[in-house]
Coordinates of C-alpha atoms in Angstrom, one line a residue:
Chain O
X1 CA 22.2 -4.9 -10.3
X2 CA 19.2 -3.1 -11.5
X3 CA 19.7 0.7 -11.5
X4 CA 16.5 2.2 -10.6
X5 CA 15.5 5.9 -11.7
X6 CA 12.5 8.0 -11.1
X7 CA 11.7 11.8 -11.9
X8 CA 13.0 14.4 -8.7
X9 CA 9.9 15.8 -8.1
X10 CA 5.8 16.3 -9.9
X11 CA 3.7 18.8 -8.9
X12 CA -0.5 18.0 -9.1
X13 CA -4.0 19.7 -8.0
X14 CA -6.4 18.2 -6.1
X15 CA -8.7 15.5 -7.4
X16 CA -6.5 15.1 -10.8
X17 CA -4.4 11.7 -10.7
X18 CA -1.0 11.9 -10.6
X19 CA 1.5 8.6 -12.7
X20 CA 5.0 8.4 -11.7
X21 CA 7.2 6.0 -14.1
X22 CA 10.3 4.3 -12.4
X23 CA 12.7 3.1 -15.0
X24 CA 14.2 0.0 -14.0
X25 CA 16.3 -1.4 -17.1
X26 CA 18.3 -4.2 -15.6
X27 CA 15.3 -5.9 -13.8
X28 CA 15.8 -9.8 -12.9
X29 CA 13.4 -12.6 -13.8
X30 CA 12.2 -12.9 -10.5
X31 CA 12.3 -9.5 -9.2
X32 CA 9.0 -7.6 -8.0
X33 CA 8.1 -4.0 -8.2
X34 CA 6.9 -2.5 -5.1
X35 CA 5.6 1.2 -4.4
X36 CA 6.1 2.9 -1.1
X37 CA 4.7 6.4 0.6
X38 CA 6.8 8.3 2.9
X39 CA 5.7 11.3 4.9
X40 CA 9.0 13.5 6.9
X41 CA 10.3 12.0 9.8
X42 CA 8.4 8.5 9.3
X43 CA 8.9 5.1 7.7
X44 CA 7.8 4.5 4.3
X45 CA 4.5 2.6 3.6
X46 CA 3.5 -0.2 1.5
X47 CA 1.2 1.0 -1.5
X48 CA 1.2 -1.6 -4.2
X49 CA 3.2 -4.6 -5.2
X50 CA 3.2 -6.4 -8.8
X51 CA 5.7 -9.0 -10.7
X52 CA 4.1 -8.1 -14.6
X53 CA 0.9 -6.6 -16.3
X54 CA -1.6 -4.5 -14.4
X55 CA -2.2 -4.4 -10.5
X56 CA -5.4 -2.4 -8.3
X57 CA -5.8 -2.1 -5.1
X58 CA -7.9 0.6 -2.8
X59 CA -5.5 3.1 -3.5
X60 CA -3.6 3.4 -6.7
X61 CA -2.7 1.4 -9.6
X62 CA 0.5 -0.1 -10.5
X63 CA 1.1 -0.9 -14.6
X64 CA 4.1 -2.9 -15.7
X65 CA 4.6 -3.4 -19.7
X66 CA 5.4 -6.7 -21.0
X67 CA 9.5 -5.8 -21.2
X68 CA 9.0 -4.9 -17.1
X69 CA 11.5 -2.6 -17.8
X70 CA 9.8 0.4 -16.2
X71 CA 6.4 0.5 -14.4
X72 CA 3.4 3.1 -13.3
X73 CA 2.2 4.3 -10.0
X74 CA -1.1 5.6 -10.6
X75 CA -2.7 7.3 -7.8
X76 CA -6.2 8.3 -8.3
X77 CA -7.7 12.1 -7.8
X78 CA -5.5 12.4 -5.1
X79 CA -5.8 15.3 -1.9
X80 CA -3.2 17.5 0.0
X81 CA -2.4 14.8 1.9
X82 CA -1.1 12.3 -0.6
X83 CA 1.7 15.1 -0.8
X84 CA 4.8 12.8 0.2
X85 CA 7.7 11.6 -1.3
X86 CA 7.1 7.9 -3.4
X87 CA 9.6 5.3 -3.6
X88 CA 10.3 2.7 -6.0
X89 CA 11.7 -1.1 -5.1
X90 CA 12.9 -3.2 -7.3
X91 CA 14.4 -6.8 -5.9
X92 CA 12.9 -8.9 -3.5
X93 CA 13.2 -12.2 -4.1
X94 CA 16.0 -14.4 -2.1
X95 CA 19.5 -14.3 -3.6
X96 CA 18.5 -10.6 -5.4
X97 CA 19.5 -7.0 -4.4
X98 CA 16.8 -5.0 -3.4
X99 CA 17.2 -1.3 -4.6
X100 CA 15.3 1.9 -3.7
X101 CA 15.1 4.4 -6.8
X102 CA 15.9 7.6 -5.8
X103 CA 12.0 8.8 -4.7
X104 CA 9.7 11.2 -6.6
X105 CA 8.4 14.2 -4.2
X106 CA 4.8 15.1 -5.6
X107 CA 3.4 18.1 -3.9
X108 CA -0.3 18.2 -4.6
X109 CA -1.5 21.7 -4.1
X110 CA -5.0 22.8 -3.5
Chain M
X1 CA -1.4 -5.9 14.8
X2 CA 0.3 -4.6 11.6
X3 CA 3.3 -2.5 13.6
X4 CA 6.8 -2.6 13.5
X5 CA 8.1 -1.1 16.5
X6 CA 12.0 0.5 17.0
X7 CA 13.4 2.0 20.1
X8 CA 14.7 4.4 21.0
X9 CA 12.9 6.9 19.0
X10 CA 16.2 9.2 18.8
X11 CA 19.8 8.5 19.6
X12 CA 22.5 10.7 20.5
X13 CA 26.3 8.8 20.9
X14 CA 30.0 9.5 21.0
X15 CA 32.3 8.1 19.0
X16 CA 33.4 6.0 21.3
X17 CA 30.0 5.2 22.9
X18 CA 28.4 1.6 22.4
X19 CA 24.9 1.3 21.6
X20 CA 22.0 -1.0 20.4
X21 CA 18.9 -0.3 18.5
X22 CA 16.0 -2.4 18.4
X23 CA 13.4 -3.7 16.4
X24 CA 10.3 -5.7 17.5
X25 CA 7.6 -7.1 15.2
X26 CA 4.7 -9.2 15.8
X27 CA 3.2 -10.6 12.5
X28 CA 5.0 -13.8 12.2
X29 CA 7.0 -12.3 9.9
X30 CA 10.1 -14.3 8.7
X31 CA 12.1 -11.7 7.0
X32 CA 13.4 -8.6 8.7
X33 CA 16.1 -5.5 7.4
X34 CA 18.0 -2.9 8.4
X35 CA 18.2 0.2 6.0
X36 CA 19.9 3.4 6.8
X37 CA 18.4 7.0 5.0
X38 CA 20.1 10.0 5.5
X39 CA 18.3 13.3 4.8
X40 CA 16.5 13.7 1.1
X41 CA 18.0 10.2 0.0
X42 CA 16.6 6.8 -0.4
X43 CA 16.3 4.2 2.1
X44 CA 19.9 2.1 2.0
X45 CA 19.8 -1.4 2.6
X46 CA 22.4 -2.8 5.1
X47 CA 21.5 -6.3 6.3
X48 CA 18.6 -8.7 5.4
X49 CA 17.9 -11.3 7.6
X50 CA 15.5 -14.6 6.6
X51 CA 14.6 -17.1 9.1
X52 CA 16.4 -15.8 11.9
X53 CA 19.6 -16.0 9.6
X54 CA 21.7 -13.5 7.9
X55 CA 20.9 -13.3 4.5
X56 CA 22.6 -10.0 3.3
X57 CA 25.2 -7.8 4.3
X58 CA 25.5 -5.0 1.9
X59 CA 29.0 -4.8 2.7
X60 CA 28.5 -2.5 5.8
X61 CA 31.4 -1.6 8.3
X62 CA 32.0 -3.6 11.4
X63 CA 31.3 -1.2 13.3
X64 CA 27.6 -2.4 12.6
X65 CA 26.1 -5.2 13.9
X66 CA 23.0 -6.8 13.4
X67 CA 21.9 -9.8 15.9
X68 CA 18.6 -11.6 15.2
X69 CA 17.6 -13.3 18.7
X70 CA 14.1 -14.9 17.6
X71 CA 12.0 -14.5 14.7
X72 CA 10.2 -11.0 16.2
X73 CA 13.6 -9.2 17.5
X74 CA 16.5 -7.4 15.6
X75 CA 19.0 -5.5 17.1
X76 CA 21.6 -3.5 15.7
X77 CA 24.5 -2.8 17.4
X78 CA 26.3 0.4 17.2
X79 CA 30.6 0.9 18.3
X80 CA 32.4 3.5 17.5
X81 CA 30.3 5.1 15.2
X82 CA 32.2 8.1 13.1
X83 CA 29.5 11.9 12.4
X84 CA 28.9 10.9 8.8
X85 CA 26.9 7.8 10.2
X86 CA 24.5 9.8 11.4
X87 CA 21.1 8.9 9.8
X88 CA 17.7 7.9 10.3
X89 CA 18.0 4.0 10.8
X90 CA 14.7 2.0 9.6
X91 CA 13.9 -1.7 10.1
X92 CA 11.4 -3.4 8.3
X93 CA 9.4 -6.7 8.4
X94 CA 7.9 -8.7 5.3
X95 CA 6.7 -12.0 5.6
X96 CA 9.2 -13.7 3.4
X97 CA 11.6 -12.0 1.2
X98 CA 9.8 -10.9 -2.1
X99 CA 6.7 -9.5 0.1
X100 CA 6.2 -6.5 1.0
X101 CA 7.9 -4.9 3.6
X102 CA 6.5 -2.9 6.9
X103 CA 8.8 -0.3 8.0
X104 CA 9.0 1.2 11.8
X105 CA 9.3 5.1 12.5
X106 CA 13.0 4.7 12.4
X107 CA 15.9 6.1 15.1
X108 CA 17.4 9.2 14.7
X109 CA 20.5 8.4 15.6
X110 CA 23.4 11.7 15.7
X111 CA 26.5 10.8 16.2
X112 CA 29.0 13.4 18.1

């Protein structure tokens, strides 16, 4: 069962772009990384998915190192509102566990 | 249409109460979970359901039950819940299992 581990919490400014590792050790072959967003009192939102190497969407980046033992959010200059807590999910594929780590809050301040 | 809807938005039940919670999704989406959060934790994976079949059951009590009637509803129903149950309870949609997921608002369920 991969254990998944990410910092508490990260504090950023404005326009400055914020990385949050998640440290997944035990990963499976087959197992994907996925990022989510979650705002207070709602559901958490899909960022950015990726299985190995390096993954851009419109929003943020996602790096995974050859080992995939850990990977990257990268969320570019961000604004007030990007403050939220982020999620890591490590799993997905049928058979395997799927297993939140423990969220980073990142306040972003003005 | 990209939503995940759940109802009812919040829950308040007895211990003795029984109760459902629903989930509706409309993306052809094959692959739908229940997760329970409580306050400041992760989301907590209860039952994963592929094809309209239960695929995991992360050992949760009986006193949860999941029902998948067609590929766009999930139910979970709720008997003799205990306090410590209460929780924000999330369902999500993917389109097969190692997608990625789209979560509803979630019900505030409180349990008295």
């Amino acid at each position: 069962l991969a254990k998944t581990t990410q910092p508490i919490s990260m504090d950023s400014y404005e326009g400055q772009e914020v990385n949050i590792t998640c440290s997944h050790n035990n990963i499976a072959t087959n197992d994907y990384i996925t990022w989510y967003q979650q705002f207070p009192s709602q559901g958490p939102r899909f960022i950015i998915q990726g299985y190995k190497t390096k993954v851009t969407n419109e929003v943020a980046s996602l790096f995974i190192p050859a080992d995939r033992k850990s990977s990257t959010l990268s969320l570019p200059r961000v604004s007030l509102s990007d403050t939220a807590v982020y999620y890591c999910l490590v799993g997905g594929a049928a058979g395997n566990k799927l297993t939140f780590g423990g969220g980073t809050r990142v306040l972003v301040k003005p | 249409d990209t939503e995940v809807t759940q109802t009812p938005k919040h829950l308040v039940m007895g211990m003795t109460n029984k109760k459902s919670l629903k989930c509706e999704q409309h993306m052809g989406h094959r692959a739908m979970y229940w997760y329970k959060q409580k306050a400041k934790k992760p989301p907590e994976l209860m039952f994963v359901y592929s094809y309209e079949k239960l695929s995991i059951n992360e050992s949760v009590p009986s006193r949860f039950s999941p029902e998948c009637p067609n590929s766009s509803l999930l139910n979970l129903h709720l008997h003799a819940l205990q306090p410590e149950d209460s929780a924000l309870y999330l369902c999500a949609s993917s389109q097969d299992r190692a997608y990625e997921q789209y979560f509803g608002p979630g019900t505030r369920l409180t349990v008295t």
